[in-house]
Short mmCIF file of C-alpha atoms in Angstrom, two decimals:
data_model
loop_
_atom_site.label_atom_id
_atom_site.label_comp_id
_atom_site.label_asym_id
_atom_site.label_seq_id
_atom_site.Cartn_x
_atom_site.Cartn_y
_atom_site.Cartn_z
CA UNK G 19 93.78 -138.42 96.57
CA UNK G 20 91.88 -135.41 95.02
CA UNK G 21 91.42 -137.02 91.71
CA UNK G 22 90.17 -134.53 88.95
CA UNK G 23 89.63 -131.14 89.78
CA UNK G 24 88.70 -128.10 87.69
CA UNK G 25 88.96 -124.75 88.05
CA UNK G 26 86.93 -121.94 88.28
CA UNK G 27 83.18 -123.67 89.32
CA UNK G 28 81.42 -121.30 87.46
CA UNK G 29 82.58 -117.67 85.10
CA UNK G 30 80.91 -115.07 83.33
CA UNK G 31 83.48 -113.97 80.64
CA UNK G 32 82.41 -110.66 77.95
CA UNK G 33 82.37 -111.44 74.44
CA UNK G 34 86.12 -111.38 73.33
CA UNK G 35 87.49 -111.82 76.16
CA UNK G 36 90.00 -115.14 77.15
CA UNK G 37 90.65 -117.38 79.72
CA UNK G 38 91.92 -120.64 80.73
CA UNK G 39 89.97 -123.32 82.38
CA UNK G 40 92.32 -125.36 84.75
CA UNK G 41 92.21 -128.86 84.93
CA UNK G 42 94.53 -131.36 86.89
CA UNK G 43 94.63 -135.21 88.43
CA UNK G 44 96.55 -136.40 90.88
CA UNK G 45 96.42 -140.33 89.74
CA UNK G 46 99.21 -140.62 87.48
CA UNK G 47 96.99 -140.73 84.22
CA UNK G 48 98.25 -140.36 80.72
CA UNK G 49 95.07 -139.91 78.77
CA UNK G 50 93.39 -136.75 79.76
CA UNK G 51 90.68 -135.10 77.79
CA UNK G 52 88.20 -131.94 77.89
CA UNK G 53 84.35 -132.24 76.79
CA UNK G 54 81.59 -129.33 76.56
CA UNK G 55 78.07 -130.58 77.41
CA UNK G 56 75.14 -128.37 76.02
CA UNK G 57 71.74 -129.06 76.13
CA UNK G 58 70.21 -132.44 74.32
CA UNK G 59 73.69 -132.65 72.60
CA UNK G 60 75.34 -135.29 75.48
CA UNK G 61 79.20 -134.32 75.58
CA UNK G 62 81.22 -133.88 73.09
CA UNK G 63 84.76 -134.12 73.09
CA UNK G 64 87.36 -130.58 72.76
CA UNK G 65 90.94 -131.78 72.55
CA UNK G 66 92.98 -134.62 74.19
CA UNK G 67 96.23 -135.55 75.29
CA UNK G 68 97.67 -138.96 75.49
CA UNK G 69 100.79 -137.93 77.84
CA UNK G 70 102.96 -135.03 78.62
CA UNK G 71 103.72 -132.70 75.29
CA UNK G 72 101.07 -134.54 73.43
CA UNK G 73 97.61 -133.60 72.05
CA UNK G 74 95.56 -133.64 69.52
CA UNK G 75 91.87 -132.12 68.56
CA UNK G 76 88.65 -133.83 69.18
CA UNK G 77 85.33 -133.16 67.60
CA UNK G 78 84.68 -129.60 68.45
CA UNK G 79 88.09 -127.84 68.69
CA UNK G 80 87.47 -124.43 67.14
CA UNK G 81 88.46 -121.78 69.22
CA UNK G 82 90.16 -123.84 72.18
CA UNK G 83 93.74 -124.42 72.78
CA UNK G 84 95.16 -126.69 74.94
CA UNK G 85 98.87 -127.66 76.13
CA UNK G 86 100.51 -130.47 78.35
CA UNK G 87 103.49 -129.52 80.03
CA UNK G 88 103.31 -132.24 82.64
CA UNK G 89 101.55 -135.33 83.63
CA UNK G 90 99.16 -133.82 86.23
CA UNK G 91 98.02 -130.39 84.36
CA UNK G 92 95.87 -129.75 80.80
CA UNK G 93 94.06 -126.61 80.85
CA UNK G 94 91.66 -124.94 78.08
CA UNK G 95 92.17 -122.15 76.80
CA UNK G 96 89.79 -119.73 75.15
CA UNK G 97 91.34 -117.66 72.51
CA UNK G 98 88.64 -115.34 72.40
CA UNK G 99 85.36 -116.24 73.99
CA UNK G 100 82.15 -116.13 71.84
CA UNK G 101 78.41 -116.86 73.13
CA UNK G 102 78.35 -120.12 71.67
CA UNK G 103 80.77 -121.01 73.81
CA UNK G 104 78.32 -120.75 77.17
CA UNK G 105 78.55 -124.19 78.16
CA UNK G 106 79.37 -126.74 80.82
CA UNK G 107 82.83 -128.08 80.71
CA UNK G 108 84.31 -131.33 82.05
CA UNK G 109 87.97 -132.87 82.48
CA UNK G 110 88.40 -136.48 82.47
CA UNK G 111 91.31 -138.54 83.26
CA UNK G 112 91.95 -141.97 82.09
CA UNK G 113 93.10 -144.80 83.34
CA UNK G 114 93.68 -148.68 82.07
CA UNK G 115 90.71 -150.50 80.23
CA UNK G 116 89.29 -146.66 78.80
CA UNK G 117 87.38 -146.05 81.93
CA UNK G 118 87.39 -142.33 82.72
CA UNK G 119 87.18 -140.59 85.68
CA UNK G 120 85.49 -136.73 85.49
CA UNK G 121 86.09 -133.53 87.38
CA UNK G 122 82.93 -131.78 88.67
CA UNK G 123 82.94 -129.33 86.16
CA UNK G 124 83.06 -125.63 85.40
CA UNK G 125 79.79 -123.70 84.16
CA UNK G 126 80.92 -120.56 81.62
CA UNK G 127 78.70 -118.26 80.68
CA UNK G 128 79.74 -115.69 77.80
CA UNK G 129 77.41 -112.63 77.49
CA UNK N 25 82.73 -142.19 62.94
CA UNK N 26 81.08 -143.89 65.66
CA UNK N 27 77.68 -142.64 66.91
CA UNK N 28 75.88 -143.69 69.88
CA UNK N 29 71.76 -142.97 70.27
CA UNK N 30 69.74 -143.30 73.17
CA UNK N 31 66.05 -142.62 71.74
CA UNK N 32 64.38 -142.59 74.85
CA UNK N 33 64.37 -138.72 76.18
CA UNK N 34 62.94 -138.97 79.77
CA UNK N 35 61.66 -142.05 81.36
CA UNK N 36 60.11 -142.56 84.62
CA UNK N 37 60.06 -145.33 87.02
CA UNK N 38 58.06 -145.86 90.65
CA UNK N 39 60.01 -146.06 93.69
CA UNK N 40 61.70 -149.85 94.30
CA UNK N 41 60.30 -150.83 90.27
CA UNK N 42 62.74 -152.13 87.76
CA UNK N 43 63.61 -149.67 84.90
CA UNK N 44 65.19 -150.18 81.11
CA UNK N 45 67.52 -147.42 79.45
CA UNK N 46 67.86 -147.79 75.91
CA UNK N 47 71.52 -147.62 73.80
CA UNK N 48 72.40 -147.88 70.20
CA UNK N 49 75.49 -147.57 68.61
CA UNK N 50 76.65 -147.83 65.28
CA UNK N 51 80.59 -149.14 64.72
CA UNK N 52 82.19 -151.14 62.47
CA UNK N 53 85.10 -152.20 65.08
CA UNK N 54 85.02 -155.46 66.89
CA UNK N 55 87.03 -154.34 69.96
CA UNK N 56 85.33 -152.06 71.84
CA UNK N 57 84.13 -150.88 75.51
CA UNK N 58 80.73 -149.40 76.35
CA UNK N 59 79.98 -146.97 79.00
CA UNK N 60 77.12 -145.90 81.34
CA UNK N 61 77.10 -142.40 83.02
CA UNK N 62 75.51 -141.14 85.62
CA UNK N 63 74.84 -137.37 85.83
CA UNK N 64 72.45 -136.37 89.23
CA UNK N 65 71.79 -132.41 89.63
CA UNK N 66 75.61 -131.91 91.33
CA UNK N 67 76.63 -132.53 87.61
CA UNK N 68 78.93 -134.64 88.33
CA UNK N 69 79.72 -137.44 86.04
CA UNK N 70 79.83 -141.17 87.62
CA UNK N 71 81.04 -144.27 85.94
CA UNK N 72 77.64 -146.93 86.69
CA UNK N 73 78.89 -149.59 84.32
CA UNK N 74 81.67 -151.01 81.78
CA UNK N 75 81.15 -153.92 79.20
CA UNK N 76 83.84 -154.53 77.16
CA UNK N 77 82.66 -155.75 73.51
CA UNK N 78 84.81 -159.10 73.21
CA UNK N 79 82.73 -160.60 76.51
CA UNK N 80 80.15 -162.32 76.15
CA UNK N 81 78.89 -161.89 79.82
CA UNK N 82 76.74 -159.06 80.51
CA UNK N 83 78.39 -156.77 83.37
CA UNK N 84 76.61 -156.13 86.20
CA UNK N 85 76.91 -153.62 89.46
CA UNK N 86 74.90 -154.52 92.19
CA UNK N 87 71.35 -153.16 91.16
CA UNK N 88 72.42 -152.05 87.78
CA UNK N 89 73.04 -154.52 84.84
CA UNK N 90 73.05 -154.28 81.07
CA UNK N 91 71.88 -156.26 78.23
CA UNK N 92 74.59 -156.29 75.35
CA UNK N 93 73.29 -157.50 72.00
CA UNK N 94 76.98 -157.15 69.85
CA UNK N 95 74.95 -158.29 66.86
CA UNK N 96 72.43 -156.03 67.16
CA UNK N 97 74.38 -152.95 68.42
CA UNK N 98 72.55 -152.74 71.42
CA UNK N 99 73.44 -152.26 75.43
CA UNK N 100 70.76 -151.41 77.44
CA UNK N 101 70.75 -150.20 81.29
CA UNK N 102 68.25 -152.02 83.91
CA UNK N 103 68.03 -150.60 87.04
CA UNK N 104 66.79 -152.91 89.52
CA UNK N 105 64.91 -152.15 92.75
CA UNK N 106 64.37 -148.24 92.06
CA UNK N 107 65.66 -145.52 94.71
CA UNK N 108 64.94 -141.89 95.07
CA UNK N 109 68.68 -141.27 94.48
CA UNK N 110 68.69 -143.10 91.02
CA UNK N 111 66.91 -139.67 90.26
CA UNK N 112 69.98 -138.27 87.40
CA UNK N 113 70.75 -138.01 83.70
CA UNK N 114 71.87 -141.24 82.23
CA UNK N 115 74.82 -141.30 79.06
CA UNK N 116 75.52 -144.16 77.20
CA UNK N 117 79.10 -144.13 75.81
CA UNK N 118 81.41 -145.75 72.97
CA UNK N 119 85.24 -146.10 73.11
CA UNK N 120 87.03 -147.52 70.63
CA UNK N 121 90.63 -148.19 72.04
CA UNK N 122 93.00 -146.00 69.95
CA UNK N 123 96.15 -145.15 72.13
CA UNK N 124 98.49 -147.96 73.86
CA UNK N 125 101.78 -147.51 75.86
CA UNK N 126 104.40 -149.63 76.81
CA UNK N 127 102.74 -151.29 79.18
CA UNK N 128 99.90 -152.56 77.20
CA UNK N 129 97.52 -150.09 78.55
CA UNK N 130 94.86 -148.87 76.17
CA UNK N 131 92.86 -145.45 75.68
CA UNK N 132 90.29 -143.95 73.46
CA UNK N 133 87.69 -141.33 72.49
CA UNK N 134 84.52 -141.78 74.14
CA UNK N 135 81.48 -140.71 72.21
CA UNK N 136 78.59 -140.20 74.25
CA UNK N 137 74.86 -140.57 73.37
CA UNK N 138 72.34 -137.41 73.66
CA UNK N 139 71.34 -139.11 77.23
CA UNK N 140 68.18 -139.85 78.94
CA UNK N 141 66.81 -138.14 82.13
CA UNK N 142 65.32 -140.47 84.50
CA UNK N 143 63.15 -139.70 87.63
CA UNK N 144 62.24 -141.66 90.24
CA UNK N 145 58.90 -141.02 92.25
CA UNK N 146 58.22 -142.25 95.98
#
């Protein structure tokens, strides 16, 4: 049991460019989210999904897209990567009673 | 909106002392969990505690156990008995259950405060 894990660790993306930031759990949760984490700002939340071929936007959702084709898979994607967008980035993974459950996290830096 | 404030920056606690985390939140729900998060330097987040709003017992994981004032909006973290490994960022978190399936099971947004490093000397 892997539980949440995110893909790459760390990338250095060039203003403009895009990517996607992988994220998948191998517990059976429905609720799956994505947060950014930047300095003295705690984590705030991107976009969530409450089950397969649903999501919706969270507090900061400008310039990410995300999809949920099945139960175990949400990545991020980044349209077109700007340098406010150098942050650390978590996937979390829900189960009963709200209680989430975080992958370690990918570090993105865009120059 | 619901926003969560933990006013206390960095604290710092001896080796085997008891600590205090601070946590406000402001909400107008009455159903409700709280969260604390641990973050050491691996980044990686870690579930320390749960309360959930409609009991009136304070949760409590062996060293670590909160105060929750529902009145007053407050849910402090004490850490009891200190260790080097305690050494991490702290988040205090709100969830307001928003999502339900069949089966009764309920989700929610967490909103997280700004967080509070800790450190723990020898």
């Amino acid at each position: 049991n892997a539980g949440v894990t995110q893909t790459p660790k760390f990338q250095v993306l060039k203003t403009g460019q895009s990517m996607t930031l992988q994220c998948a759990q191998d517990m059976n949760h429905e609720y799956m989210s994505w947060y950014r984490q930047d300095p003295g700002m705690g984590l705030r939340l991107i976009h969530y999904s409450v089950g397969a071929g649903i999501t919706d936007q969270g507090e900061v959702p400008n310039g990410y897209n995300v999809s949920r084709s099945t139960t175990e898979d949400f990545p991020l994607r980044l349209l077109s990567a700007a340098p406010s967008q150098t942050s650390v980035y978590f996937c979390a993974s829900s189960y009963t009673g709200g209680t989430q459950y975080f992958g370690p996290g990918t570090r993105l830096l865009v120059l | 909106a619901q926003t969560v404030t933990q006013s206390q920056p960095e604290m710092s606690v001896q080796e085997a002392e008891t600590v205090t985390l601070s946590c406000t939140y402001d909400t107008s729900e009455s159903n409700y969990y709280l969260f604390w998060y641990k973050q050491p330097p691996s980044r990686q987040m870690i579930l320390v505690i749960r309360q959930e709003a409609y009991k009136q017992q304070n949760a409590t994981e062996n060293r670590f156990s909160v105060n929750f004032q529902k009145a007053a909006k407050s849910f402090s973290l004490k850490i009891s008995d200190s260790q080097l490994g305690d050494t991490a960022m702290y988040f205090c978190a709100f969830m307001k259950p928003s999502f339900s399936n069949a089966g009764g099971t309920s989700y929610g947004k967490l909103t997280f405060g700004q967080g509070t490093i800790l450190t723990v000397h020898p």
